[in-house]
Coordinates of N, CA and C in Angstrom, one line a residue:
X1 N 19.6 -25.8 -15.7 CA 21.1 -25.9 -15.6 C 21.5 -26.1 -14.2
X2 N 21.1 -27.2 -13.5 CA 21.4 -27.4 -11.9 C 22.6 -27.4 -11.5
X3 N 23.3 -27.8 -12.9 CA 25.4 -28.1 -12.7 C 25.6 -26.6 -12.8
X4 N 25.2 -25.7 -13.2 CA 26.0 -24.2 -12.8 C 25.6 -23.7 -11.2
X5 N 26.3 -22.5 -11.1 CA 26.4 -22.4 -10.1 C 25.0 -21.1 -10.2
X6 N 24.5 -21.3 -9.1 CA 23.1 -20.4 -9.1 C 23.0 -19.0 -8.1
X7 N 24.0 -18.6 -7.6 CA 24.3 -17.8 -7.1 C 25.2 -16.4 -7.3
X8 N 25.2 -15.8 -8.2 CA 26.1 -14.9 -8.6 C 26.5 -13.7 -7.4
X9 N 27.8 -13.6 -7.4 CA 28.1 -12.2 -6.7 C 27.4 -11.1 -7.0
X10 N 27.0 -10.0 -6.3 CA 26.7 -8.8 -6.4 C 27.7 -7.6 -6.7
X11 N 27.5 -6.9 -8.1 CA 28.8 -5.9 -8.0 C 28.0 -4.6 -7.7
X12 N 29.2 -4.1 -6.8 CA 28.5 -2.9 -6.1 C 29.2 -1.7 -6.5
X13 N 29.0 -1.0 -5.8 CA 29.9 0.2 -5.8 C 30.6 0.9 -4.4
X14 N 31.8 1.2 -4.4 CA 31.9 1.9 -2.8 C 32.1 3.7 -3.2
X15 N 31.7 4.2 -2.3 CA 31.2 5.7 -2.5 C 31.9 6.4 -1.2
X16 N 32.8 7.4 -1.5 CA 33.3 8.2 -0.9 C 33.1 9.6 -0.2
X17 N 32.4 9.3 0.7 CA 31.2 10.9 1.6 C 32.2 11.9 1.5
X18 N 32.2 13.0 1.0 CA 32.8 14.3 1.5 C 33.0 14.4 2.7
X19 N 34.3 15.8 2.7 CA 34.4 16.1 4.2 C 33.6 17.0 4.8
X20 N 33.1 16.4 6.3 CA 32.0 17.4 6.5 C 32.4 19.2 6.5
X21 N 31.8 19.8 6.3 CA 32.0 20.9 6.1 C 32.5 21.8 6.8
X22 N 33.4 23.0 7.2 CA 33.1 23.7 8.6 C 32.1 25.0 8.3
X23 N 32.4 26.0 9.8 CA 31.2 26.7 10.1 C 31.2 27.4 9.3
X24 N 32.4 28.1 8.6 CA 32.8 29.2 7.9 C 32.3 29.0 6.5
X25 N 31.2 29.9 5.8 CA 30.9 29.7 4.3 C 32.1 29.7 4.0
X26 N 32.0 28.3 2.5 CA 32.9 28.6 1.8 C 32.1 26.8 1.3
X27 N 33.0 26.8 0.3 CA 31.9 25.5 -1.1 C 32.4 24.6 -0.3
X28 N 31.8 23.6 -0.4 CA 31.8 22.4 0.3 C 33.0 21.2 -1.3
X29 N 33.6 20.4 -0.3 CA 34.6 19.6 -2.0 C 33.9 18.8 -2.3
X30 N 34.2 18.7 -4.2 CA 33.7 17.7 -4.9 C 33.1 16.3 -3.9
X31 N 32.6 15.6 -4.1 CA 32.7 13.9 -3.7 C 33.8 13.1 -4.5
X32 N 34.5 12.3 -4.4 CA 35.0 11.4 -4.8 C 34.3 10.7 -5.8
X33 N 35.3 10.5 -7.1 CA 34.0 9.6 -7.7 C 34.1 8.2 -7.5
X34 N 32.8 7.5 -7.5 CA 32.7 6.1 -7.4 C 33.6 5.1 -8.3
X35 N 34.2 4.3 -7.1 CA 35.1 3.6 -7.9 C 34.4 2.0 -8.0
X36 N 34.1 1.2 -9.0 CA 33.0 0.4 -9.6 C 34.5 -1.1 -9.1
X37 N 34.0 -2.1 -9.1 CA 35.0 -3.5 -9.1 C 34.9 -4.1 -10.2
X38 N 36.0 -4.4 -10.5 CA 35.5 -5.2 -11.9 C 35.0 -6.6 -11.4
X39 N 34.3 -7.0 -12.5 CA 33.9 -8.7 -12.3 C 34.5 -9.7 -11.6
X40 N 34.3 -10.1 -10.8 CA 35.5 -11.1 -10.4 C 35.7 -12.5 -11.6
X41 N 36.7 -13.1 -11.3 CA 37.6 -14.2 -12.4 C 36.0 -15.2 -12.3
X42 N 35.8 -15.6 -10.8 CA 34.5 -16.3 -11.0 C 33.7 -16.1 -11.7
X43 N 32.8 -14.8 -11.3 CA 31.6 -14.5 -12.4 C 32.0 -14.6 -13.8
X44 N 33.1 -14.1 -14.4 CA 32.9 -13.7 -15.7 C 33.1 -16.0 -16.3
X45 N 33.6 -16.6 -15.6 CA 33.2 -17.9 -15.5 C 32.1 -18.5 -15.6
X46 N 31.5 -18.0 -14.2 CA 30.0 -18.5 -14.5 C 29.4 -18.0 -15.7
X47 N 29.8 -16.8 -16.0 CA 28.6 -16.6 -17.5 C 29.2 -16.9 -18.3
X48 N 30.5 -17.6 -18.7 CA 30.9 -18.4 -19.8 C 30.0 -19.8 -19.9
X49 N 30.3 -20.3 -18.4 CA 29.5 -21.5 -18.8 C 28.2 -21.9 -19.4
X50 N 27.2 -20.3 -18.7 CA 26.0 -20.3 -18.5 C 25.8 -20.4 -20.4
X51 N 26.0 -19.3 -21.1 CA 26.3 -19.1 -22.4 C 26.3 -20.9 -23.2
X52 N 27.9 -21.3 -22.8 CA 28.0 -22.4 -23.8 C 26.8 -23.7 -23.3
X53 N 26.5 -23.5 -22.2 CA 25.1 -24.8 -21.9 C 24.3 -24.0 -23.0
X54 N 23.8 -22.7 -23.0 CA 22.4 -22.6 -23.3 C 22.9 -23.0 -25.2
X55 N 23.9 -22.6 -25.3 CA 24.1 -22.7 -26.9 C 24.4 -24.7 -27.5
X56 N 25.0 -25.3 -26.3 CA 24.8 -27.1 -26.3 C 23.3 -27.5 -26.3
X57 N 22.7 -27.2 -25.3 CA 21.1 -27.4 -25.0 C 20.1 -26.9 -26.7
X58 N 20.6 -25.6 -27.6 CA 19.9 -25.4 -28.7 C 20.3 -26.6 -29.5
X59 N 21.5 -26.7 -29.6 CA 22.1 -27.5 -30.5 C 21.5 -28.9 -30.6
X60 N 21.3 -29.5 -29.4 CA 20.5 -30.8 -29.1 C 19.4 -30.5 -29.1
X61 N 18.6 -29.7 -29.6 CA 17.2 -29.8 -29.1 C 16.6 -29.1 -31.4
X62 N 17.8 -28.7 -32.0 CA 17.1 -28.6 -32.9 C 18.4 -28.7 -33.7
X63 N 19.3 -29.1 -33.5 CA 20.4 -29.7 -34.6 C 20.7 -30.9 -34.6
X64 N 22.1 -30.6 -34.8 CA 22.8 -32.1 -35.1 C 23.6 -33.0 -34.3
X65 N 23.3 -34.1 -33.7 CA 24.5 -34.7 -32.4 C 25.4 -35.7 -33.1
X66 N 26.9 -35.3 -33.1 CA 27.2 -36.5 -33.5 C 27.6 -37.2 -32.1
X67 N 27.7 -38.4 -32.3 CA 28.0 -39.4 -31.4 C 29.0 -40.7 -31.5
X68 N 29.7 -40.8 -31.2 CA 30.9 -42.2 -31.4 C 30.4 -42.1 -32.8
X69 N 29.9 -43.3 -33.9 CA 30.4 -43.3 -35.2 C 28.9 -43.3 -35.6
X70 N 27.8 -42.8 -34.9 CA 26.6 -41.7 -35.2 C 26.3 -40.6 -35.8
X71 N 25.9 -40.4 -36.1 CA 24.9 -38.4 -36.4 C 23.2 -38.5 -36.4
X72 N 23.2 -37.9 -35.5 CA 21.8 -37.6 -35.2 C 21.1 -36.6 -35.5
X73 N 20.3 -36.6 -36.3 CA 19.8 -34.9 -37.2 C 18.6 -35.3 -36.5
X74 N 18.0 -33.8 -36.3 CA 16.4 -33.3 -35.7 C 15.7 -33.2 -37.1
X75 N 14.7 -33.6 -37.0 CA 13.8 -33.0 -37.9 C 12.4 -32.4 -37.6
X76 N 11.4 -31.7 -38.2 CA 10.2 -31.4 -37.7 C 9.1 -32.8 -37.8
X77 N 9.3 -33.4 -39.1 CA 8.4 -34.3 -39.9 C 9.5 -35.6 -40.0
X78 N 9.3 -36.6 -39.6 CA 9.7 -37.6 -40.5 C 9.9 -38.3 -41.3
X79 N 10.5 -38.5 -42.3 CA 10.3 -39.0 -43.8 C 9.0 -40.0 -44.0
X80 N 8.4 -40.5 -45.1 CA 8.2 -41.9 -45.2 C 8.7 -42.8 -45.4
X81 N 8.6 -44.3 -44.7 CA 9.9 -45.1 -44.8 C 9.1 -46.2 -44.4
X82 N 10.0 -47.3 -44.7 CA 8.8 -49.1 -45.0 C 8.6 -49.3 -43.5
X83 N 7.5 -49.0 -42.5 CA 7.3 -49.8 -41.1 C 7.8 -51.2 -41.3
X84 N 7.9 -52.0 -41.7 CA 7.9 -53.3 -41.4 C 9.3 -54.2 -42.1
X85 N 10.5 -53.4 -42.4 CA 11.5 -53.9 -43.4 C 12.2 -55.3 -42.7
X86 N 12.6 -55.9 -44.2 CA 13.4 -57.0 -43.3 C 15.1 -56.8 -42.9
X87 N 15.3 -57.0 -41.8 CA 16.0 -56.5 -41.1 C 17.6 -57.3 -42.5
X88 N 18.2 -56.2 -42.2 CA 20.1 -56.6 -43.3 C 21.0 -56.7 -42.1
X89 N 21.1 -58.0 -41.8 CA 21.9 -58.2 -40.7 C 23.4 -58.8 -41.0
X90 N 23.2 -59.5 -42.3 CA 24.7 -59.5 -42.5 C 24.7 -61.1 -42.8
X91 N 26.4 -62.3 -42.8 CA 26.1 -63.4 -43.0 C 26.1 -63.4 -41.0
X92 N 25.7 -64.7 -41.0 CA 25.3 -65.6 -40.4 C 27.2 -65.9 -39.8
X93 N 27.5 -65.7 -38.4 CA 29.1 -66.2 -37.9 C 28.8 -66.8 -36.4
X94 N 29.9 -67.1 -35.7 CA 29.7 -67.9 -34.7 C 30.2 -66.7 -33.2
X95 N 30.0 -66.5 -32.5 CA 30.5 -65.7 -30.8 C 32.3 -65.5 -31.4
X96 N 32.9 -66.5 -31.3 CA 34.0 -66.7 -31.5 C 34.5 -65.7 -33.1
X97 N 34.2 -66.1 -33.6 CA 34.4 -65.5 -35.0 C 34.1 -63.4 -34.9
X98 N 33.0 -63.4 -34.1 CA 32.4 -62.0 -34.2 C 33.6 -61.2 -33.4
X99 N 33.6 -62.0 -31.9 CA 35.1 -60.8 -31.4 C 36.4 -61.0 -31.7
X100 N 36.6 -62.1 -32.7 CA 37.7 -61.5 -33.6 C 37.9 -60.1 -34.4
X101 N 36.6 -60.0 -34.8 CA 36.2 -59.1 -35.6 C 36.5 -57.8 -34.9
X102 N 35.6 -57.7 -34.0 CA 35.7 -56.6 -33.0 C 36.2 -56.9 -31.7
X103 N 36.9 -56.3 -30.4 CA 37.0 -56.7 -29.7 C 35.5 -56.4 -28.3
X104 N 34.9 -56.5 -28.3 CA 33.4 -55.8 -27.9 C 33.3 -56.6 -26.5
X105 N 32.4 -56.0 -25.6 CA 32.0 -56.7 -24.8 C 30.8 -56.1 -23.9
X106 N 29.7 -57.5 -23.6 CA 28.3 -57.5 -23.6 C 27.7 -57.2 -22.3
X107 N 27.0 -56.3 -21.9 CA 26.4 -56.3 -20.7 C 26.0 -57.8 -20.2
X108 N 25.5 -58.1 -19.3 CA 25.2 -59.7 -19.2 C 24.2 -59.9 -19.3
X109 N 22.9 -59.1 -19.4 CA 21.9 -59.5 -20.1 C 21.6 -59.3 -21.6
X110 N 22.3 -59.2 -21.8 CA 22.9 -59.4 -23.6 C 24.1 -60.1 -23.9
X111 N 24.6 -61.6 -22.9 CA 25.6 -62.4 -23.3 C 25.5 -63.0 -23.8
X112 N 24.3 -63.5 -24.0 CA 23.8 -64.8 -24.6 C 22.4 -64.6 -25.9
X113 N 23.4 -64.1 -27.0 CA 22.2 -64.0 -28.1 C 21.6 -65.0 -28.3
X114 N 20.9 -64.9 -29.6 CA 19.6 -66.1 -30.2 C 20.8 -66.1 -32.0
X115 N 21.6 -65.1 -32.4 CA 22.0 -65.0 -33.4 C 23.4 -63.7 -33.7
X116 N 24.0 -64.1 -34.6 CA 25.8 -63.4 -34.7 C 25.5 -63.2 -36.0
X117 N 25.6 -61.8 -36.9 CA 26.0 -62.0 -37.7 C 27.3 -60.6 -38.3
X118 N 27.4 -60.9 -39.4 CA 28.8 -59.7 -39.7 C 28.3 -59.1 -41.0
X119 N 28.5 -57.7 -41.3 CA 28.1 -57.0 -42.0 C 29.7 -56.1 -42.3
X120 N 29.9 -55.6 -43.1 CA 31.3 -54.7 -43.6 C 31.9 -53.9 -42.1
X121 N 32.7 -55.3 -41.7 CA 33.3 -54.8 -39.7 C 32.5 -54.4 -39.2
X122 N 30.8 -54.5 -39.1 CA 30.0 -54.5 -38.2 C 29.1 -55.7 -37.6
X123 N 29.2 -56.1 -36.4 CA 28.6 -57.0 -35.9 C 27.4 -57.1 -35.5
X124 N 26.0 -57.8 -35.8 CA 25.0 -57.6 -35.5 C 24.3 -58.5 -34.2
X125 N 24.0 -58.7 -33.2 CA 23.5 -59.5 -32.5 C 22.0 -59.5 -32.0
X126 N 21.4 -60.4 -32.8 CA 19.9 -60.8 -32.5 C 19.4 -61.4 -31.2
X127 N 18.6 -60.9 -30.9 CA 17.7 -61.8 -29.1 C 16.2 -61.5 -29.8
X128 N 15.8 -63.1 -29.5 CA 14.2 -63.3 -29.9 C 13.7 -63.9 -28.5
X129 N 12.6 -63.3 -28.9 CA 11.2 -63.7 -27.3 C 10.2 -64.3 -28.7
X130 N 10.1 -65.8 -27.8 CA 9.0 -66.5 -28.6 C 9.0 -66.5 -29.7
X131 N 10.3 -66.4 -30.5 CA 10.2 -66.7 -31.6 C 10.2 -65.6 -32.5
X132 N 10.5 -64.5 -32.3 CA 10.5 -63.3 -32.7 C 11.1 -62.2 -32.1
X133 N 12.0 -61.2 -33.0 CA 13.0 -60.1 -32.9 C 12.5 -59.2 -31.5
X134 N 13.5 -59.3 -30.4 CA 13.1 -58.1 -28.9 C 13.5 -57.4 -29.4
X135 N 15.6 -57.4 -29.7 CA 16.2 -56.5 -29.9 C 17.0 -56.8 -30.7
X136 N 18.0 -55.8 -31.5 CA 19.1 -56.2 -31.7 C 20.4 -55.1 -31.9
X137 N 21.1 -55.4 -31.3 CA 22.5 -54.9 -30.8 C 23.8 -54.6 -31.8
X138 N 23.8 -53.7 -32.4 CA 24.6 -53.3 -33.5 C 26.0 -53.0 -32.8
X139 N 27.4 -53.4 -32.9 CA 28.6 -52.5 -32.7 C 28.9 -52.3 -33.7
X140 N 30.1 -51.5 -34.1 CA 31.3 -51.1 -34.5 C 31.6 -50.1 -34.6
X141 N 33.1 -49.4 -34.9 CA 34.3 -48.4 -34.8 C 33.2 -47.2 -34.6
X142 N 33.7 -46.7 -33.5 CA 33.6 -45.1 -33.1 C 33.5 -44.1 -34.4
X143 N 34.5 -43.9 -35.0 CA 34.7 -43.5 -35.8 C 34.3 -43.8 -37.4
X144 N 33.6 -45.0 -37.7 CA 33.5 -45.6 -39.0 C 31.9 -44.5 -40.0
X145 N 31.0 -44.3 -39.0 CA 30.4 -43.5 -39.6 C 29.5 -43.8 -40.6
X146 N 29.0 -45.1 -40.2 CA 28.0 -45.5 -40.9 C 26.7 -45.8 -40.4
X147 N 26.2 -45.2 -39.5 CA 24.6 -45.0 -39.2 C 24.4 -43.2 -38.9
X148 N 23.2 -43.5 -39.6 CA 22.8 -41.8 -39.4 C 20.9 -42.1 -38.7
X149 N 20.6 -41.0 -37.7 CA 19.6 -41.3 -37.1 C 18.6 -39.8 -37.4
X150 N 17.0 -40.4 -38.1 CA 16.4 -38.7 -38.3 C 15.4 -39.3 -37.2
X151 N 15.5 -37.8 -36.2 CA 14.8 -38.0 -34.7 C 14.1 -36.8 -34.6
X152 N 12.7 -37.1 -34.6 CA 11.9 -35.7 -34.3 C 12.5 -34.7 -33.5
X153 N 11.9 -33.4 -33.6 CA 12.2 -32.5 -32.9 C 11.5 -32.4 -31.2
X154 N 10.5 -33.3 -31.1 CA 9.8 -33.3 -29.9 C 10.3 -34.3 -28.9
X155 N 11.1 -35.2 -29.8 CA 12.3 -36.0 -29.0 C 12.8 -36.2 -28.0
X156 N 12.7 -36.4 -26.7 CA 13.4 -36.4 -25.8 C 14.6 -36.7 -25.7
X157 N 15.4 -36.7 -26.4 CA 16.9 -37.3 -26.4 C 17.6 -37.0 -24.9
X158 N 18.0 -37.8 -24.2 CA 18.9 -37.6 -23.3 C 20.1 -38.4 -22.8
X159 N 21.1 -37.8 -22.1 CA 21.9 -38.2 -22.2 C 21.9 -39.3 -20.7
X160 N 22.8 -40.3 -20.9 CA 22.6 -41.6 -19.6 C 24.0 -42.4 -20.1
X161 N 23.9 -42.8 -18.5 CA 25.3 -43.8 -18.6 C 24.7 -45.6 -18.8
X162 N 25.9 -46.1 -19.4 CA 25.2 -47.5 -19.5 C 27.1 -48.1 -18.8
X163 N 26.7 -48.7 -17.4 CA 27.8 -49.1 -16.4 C 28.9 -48.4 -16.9
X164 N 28.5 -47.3 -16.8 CA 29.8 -45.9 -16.7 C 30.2 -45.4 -17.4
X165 N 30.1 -45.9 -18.7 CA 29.7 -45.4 -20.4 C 29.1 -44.5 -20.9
X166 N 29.7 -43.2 -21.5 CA 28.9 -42.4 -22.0 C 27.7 -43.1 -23.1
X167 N 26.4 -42.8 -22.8 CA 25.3 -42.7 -23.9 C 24.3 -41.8 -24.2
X168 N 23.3 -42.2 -25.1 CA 22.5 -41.3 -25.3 C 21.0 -42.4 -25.3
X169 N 20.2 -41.9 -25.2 CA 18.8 -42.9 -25.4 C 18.0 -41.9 -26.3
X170 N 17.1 -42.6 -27.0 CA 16.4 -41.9 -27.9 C 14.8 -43.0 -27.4
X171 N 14.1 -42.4 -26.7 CA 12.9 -42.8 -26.5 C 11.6 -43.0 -27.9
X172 N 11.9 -42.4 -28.2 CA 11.1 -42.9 -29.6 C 11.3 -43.5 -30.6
X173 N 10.1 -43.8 -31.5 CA 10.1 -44.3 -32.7 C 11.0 -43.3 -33.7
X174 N 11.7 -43.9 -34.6 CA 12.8 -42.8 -35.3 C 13.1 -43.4 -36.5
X175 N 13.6 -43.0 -37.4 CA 14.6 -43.0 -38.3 C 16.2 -44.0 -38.3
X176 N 16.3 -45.0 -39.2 CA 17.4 -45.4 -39.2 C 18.0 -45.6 -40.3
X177 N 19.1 -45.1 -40.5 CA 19.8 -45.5 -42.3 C 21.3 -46.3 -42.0
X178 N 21.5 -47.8 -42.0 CA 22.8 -47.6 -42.5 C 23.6 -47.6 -43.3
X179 N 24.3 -47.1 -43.7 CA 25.1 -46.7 -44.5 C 25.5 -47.7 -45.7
X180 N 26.2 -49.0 -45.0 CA 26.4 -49.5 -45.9 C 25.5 -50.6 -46.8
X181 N 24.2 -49.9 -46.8 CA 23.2 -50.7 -47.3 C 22.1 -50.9 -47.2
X182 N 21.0 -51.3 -48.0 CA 19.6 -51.2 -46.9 C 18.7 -50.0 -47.7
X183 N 17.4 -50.0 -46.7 CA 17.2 -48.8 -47.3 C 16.7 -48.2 -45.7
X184 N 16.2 -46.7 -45.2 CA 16.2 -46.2 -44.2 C 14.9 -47.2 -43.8
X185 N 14.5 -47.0 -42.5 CA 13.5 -47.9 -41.7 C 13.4 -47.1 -40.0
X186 N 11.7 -47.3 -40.1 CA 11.7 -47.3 -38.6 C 12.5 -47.9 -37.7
X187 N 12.5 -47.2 -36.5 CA 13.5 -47.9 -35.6 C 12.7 -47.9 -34.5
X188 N 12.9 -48.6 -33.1 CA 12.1 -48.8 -31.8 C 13.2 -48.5 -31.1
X189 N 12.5 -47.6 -29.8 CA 13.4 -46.7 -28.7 C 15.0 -47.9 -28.9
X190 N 15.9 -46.8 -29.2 CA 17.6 -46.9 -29.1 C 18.5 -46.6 -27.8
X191 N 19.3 -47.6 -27.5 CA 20.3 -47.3 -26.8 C 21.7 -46.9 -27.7
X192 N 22.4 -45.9 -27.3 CA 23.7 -45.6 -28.0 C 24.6 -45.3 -26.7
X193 N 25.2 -46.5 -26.6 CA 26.7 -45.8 -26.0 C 28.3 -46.2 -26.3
X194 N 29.1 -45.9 -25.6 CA 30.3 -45.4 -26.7 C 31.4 -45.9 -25.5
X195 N 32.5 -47.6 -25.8 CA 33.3 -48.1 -25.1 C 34.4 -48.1 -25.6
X196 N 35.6 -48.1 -25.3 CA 36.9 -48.2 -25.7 C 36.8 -48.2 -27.4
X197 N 36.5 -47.2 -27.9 CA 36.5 -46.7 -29.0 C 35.2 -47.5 -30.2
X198 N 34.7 -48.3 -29.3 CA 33.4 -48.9 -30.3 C 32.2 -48.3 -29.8
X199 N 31.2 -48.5 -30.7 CA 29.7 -47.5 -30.6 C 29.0 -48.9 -30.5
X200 N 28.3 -48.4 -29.2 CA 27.2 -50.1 -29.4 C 26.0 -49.4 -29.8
X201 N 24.7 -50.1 -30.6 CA 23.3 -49.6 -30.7 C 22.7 -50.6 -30.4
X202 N 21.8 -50.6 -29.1 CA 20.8 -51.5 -29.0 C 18.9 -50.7 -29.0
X203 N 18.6 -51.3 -30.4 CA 17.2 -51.2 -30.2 C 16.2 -52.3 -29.8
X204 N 15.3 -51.9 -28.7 CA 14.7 -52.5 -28.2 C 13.9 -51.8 -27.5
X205 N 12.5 -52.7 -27.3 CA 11.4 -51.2 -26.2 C 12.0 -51.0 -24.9
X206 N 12.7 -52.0 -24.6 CA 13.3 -52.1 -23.2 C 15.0 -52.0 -23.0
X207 N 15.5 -51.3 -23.8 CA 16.8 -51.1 -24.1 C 17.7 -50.8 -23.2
X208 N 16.9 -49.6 -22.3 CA 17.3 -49.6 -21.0 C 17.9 -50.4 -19.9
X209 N 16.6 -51.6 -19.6 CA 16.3 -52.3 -18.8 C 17.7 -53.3 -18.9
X210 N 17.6 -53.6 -20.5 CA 18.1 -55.0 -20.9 C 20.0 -54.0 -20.8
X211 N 20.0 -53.3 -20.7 CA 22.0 -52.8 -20.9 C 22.0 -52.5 -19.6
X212 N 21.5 -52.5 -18.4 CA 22.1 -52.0 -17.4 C 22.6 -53.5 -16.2
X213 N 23.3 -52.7 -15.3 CA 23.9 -54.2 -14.6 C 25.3 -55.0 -15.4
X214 N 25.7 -55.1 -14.8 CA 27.0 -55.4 -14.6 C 26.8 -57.3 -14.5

């Protein structure tokens, strides 16, 4: 947790010495009792934050993330599901036609697909190398809530920006269901990030490479 602060104050105590005594027997006075500080406003801060990271960090690491119009569930085991399905992309539409649909827009090495198609207000966009599927690039609504992702538990999920964009990357092979159809299917390392209220998904092995740049 490098973003908290790693230095905590020390709470002490101040202690008040008797008066020295004189020559003449007689009982020496009580001490003062120790008067303790309370916490200062900072610390009891820092340990709030410390708390809610360590309780976000369990959450991601063995629950559930939702994400723009995602949910990401952990699992130990992954279901069985068809390696090789053919992809439900939707009909077949033109550039023009699609951001009617949505108002979206493409990093620049994803401006120029190989294929557009539309699925119930979601837009699919295909790029083929030699003649065969790299990636392909799913939007729609933040909120619509129709892909769900089963992601091992050993997962490295982390969080990353795509040109200033909150995301998430899922480096592995995973689980994909969507919603409005289909049946669940492997997926190849995922990009998810989340722009003026639309969810982009680009899977591709290089998903990274291919969303970053301006």
């Amino acid at each position: 947790m490098s973003d908290l602060i790693h230095e905590l104050e020390l709470l002490g105590a101040e202690v008040e010495w008797p008066a020295t005594p004189a020559f003449a027997p007689r009982a020496a006075p009580a001490p003062a009792p120790a008067r303790r500080r309370r916490p200062s406003r900072r610390l009891v801060l820092v340990i709030g934050l410390a708390v809610l990271a360590l309780a976000a960090g369990a959450l991601a690491a063995t629950g559930v993330i939702h994400f723009g119009g995602a949910t990401i569930t952990r699992v130990d085991t992954l279901p069985p599901v068809d390696r090789a399905p053919r992809l439900a992309l939707g009909i077949p539409i033109t550039m023009p036609e699609a951001r009617r649909i949505l108002p979206f827009k493409l990093p620049p090495r994803l401006a120029h697909p190989d294929a557009v198609y539309s699925r119930e207000d979601t837009i699919n966009l295909l790029y083929l190398r030699d003649g065969r599927p790299r990636a392909v690039l799913t939007v729609f609504r933040e909120g619509s809530g129709i892909l769900d992702k089963l992601v091992s538990t050993s997962s490295k999920v982390r969080r990353v920006r795509v040109n200033g964009d909150p995301g998430l990357y899922i480096p592995d092979v995973h689980v994909v269901d969507f919603l409005y159809g289909g049946n669940p299917r492997l997926s190849q390392p995922t990009l998810l990030w989340v722009r003026n209220s639309l969810t982009y998904r680009l899977e591709a092995r290089d998903a990274l490479a291919l969303a970053s740049g301006e």
